[in-house]
Short mmCIF file of C-alpha atoms in Angstrom, two decimals:
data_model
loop_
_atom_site.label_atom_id
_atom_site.label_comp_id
_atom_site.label_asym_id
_atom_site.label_seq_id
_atom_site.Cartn_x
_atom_site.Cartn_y
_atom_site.Cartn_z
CA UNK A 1 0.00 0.00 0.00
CA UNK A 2 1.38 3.68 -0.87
CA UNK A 3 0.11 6.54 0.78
CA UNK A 4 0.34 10.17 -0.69
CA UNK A 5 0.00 12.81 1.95
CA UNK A 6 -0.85 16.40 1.56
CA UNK A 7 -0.38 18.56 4.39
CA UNK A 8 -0.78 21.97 5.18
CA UNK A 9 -1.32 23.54 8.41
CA UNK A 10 -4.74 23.23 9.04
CA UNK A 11 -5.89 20.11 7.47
CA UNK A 12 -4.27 16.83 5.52
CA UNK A 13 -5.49 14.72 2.50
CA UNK A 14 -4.67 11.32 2.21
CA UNK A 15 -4.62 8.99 -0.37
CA UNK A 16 -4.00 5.14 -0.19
CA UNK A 17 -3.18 3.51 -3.76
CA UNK A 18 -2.66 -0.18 -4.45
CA UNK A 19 -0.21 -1.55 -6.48
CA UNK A 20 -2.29 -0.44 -9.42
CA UNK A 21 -3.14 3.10 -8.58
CA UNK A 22 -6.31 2.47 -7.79
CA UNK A 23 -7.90 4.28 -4.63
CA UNK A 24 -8.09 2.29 -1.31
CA UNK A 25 -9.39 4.77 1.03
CA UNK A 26 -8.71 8.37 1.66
CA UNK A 27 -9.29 10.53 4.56
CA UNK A 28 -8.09 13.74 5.98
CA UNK A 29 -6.38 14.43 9.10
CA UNK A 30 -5.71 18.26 11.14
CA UNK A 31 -2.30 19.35 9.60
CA UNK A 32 0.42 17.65 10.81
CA UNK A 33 3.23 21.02 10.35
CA UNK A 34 6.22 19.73 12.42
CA UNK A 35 7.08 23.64 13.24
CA UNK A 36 4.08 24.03 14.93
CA UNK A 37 3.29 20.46 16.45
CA UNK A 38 5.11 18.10 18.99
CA UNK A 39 5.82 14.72 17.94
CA UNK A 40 3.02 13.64 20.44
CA UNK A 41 0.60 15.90 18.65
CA UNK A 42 1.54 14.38 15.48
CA UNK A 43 0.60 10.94 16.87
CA UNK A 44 -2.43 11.95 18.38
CA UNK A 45 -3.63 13.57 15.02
CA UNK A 46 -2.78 10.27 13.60
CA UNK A 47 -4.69 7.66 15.58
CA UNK A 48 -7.37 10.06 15.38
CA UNK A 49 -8.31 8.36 11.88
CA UNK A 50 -9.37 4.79 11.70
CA UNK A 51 -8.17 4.01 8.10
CA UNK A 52 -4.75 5.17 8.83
CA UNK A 53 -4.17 3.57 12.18
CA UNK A 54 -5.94 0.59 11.18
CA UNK A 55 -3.24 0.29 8.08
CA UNK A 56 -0.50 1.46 9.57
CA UNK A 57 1.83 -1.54 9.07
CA UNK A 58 0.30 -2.05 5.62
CA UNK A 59 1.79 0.86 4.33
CA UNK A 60 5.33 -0.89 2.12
CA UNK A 61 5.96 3.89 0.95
CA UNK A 62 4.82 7.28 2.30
CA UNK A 63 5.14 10.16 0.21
CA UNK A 64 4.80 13.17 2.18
CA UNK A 65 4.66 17.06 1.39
CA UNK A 66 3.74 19.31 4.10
CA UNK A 67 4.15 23.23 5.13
CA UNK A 68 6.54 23.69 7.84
CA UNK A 69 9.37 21.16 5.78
CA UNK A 70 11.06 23.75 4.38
CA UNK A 71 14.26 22.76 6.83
CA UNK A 72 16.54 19.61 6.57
CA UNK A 73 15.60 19.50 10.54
CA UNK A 74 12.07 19.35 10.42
CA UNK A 75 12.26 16.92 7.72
CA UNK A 76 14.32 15.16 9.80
CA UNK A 77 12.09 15.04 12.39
CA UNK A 78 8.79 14.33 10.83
CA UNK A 79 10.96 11.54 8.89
CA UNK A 80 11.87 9.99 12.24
CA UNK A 81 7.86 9.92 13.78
CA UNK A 82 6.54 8.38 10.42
CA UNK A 83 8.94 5.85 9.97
CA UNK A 84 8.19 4.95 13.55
CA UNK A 85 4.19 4.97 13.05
CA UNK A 86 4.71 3.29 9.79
CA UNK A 87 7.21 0.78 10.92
CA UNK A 88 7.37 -0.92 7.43
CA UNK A 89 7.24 1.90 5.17
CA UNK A 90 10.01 3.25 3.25
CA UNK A 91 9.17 7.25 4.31
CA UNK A 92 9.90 10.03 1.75
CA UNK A 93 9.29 13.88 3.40
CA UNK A 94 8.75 16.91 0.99
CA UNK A 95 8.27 20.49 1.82
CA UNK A 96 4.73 21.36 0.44
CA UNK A 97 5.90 23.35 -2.29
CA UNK A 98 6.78 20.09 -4.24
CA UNK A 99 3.40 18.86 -4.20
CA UNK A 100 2.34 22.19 -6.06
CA UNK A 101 4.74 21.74 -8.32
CA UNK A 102 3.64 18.31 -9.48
CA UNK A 103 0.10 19.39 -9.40
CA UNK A 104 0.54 22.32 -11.92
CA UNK A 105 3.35 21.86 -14.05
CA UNK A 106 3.42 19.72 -17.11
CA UNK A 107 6.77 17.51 -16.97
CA UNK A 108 9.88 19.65 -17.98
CA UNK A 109 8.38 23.08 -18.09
CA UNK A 110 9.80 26.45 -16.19
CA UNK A 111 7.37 27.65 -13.81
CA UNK A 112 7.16 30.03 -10.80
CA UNK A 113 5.02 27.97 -8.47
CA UNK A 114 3.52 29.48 -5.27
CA UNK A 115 1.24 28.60 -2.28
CA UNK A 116 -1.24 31.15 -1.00
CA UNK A 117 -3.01 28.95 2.14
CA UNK A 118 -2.82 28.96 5.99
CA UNK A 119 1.11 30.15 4.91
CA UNK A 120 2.27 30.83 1.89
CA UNK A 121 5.19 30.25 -0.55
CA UNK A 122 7.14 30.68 -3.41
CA UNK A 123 9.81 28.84 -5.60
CA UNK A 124 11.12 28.59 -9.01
CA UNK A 125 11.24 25.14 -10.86
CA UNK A 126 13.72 24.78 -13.54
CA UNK A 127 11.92 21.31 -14.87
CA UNK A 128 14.20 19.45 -12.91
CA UNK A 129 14.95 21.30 -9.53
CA UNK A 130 12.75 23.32 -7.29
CA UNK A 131 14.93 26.75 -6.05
CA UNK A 132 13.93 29.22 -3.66
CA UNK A 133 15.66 32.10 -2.38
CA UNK A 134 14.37 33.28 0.33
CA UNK A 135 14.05 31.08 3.60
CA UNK A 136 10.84 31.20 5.35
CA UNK A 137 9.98 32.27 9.08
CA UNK A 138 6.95 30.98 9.73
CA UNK A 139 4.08 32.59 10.08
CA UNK A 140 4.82 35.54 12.66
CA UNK A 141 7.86 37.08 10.12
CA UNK A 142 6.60 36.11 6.84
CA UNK A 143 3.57 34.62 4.80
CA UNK A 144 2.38 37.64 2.89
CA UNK A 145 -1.17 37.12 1.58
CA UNK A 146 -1.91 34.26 3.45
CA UNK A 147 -4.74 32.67 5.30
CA UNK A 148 -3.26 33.76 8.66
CA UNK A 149 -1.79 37.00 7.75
CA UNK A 150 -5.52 38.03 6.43
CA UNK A 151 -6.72 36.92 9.94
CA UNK A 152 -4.35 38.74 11.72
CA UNK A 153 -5.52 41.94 10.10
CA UNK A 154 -9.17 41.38 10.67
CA UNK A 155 -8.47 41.15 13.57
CA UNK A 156 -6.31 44.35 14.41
CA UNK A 157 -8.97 46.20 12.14
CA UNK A 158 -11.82 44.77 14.52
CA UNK A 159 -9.89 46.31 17.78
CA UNK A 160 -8.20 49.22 16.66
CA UNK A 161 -11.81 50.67 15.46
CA UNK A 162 -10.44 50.40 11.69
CA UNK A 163 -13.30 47.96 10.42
CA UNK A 164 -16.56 49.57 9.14
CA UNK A 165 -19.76 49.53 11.92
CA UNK A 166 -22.44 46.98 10.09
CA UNK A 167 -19.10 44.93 8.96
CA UNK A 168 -17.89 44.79 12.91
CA UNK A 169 -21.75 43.66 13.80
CA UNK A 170 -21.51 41.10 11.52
CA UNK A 171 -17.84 39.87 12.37
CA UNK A 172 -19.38 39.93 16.56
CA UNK A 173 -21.88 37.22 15.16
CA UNK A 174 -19.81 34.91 13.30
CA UNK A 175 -16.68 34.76 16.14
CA UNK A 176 -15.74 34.59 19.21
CA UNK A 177 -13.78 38.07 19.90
CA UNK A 178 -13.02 37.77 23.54
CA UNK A 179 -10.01 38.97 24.33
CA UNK A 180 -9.31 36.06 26.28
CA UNK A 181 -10.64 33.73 23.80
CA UNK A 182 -8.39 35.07 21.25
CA UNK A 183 -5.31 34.94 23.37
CA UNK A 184 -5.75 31.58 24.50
CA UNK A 185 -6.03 30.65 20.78
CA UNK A 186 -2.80 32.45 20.30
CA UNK A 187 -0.42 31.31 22.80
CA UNK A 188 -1.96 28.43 24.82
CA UNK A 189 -3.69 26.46 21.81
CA UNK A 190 -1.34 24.74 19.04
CA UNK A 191 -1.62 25.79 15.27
CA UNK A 192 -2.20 29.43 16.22
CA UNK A 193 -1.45 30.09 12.26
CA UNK A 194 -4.38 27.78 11.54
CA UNK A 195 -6.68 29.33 14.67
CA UNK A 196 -5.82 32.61 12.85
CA UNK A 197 -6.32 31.84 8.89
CA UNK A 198 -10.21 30.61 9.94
CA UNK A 199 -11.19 34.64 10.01
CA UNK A 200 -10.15 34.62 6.19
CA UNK A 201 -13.29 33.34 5.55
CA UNK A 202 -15.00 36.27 6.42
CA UNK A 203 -12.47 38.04 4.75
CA UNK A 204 -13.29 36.16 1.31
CA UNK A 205 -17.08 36.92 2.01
CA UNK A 206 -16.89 40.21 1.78
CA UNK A 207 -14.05 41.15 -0.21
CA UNK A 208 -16.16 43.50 -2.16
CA UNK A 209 -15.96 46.08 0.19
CA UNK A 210 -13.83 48.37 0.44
CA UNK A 211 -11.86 47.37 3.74
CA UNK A 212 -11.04 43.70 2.78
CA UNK A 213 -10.19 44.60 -0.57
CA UNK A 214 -7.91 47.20 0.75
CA UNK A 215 -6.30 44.22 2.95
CA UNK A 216 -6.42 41.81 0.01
CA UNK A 217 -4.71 43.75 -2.55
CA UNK A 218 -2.16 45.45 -0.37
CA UNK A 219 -1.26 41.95 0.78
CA UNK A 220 -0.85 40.52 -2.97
CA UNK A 221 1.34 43.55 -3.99
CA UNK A 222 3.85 42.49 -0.76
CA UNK A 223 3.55 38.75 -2.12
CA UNK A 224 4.58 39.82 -6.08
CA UNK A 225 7.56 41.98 -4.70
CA UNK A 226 8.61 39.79 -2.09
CA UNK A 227 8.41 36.54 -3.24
CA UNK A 228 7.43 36.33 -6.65
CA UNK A 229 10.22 39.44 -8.14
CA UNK A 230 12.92 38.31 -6.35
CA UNK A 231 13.44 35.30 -9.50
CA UNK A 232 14.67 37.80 -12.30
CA UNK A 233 12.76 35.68 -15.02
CA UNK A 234 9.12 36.06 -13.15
CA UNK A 235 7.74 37.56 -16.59
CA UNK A 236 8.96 34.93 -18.53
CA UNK A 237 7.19 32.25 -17.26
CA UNK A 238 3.49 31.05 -15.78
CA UNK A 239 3.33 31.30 -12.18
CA UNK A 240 1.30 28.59 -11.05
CA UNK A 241 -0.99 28.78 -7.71
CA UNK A 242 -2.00 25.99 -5.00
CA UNK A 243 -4.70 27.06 -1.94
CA UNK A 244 -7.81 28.29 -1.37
CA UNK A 245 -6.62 31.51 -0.76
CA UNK A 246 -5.28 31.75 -4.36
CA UNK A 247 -8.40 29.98 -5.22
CA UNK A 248 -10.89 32.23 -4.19
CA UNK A 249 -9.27 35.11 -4.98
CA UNK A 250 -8.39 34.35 -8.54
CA UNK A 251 -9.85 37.45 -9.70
CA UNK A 252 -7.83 39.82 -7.54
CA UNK A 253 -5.13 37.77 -8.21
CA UNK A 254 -5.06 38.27 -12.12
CA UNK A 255 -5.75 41.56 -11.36
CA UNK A 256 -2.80 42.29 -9.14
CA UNK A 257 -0.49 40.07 -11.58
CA UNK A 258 -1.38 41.73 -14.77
CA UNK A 259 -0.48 45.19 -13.44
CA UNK A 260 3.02 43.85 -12.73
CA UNK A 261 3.23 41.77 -16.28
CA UNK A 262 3.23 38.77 -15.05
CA UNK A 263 1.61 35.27 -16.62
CA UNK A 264 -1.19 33.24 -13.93
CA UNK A 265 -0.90 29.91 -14.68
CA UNK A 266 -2.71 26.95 -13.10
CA UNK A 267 -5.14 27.52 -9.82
CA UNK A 268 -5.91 25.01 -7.84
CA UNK A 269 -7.44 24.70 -4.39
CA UNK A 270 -5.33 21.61 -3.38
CA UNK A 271 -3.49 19.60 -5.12
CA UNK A 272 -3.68 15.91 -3.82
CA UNK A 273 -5.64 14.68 -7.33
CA UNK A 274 -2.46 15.77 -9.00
CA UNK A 275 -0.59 14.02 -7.18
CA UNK A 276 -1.92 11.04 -7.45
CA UNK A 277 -1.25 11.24 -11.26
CA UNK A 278 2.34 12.41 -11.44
CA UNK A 279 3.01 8.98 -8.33
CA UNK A 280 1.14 6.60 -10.64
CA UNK A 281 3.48 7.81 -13.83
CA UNK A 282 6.60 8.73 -12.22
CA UNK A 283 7.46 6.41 -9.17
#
């Protein structure tokens, strides 16, 4: 049994192919981002599914690509807890970057492929090697225009009296904006990055107005001219997208893109049905 794994930070799809590529089971898990989690956490979010616990020692490979394995230490690390859950599984640990990659670009082709989620990301693939440049933070120092960052600023709009009346009402009713529910979220609760990229939705619902699209446009241009500009080719290829952020935001995202001269490529809102493709053809 191979397993494909597709992790961000707030949830993971999983696949389980036979020998023939044909679908066992699949199932999704909370994300499993090693930066975030301990290795008990991990665990935890793993028994938590039947299928997978119930299989464990089925499992003969485990391909997975997650955010927070940007580092050969987390790799490392997230390596070492697999290959002890899956005791008979040879254990293969991409950063999540790869998975967009082989979920948007045809085989061989130059691409700027990013990741506009919980986090987000950016990297250049040559058709044979993924580069980046820049080494990501995490989610306090870095991930422009993602699902957290938008959060975050909801949520300093809400308290510094910056968000519209009727659109604070409406914000009261849909979350809980105690103080010290928020801070417990924050700094007692793990995945604060996920806790914090749930208020995009409300961002995405009413990014018509004025304030969001303020936040969602000023938060693209920091994403083109920090992550996509700093490859010197960015207008020469397609610059490919993975995550519902870029997903449901496709229009401001042209938008933003064309004004710089830049090509959108492929969208996608996950890419775990790509992946299954490129495994079945390519290991």
């Amino acid at each position: 049994m191979k397993i494909l794994v597709d992790s961000g930070s707030t949830k993971a799809d999983w696949i389980a192919l036979d020998e023939d590529g044909s679908i066992l089971f699949t199932t999704q898990t909370l994300g499993l981002n090693p930066e975030v989690l301990t290795k008990e956490e991990l665990i935890t979010r793993l028994n938590d599914r039947f299928d997978i616990l119930h299989n464990k020692n089925k499992v003969s490979n485990l391909y997975f690509y997650g955010a927070g394995c940007g580092t050969d230490r987390m790799k490392i690390f997230l390596k070492q807890v697999f290959q002890e859950y899956f005791s008979n599984a040879a254990v293969t640990v991409h950063e999540d970057t790869y998975a967009a990659v082989y979920a948007t670009t045809p085989k061989n082709e130059k691409a700027i492929v990013c990741i506009l989620g919980t986090g987000s990301n950016c990297s250049y693939f040559d058709g044979r090697v993924l580069h980046q440049k820049v080494q990501s933070l995490g989610y306090i120092a870095m991930d422009d225009c993602s699902g957290n960052q938008f959060g975050r600023k909801l949520i300093r709009g809400y308290y510094f009296g910056k968000m519209p009346k009727d659109m604070a009402a409406q914000f009261e009713k849909e979350y809980d904006l105690d103080p010290d529910s928020i801070k417990h979220n924050l700094y007692k609760e793990p995945n604060p990055n996920a806790y914090l990229a749930t208020f995009a939705k409300f961002l995405i619902q009413h990014k018509d107005d004025d304030f969001c699209q303020k936040i969602i446009l000023s938060d693209m241009e920091d994403f083109v001219e920090n992550y996509i500009k700093q490859f010197e080719n960015y207008k020469e290829v397609p610059v490919h997208f993975i995550g519902s952020i870029a997903f449901y935001l496709k229009d401001e995202l042209r938008q933003v893109l064309e004004k710089h001269g830049i090509q959108l490529g492929n969208v996608l809102r996950r890419p775990i049905d790509g992946l299954i493709q490129f495994h079945m053809h390519n290991i």
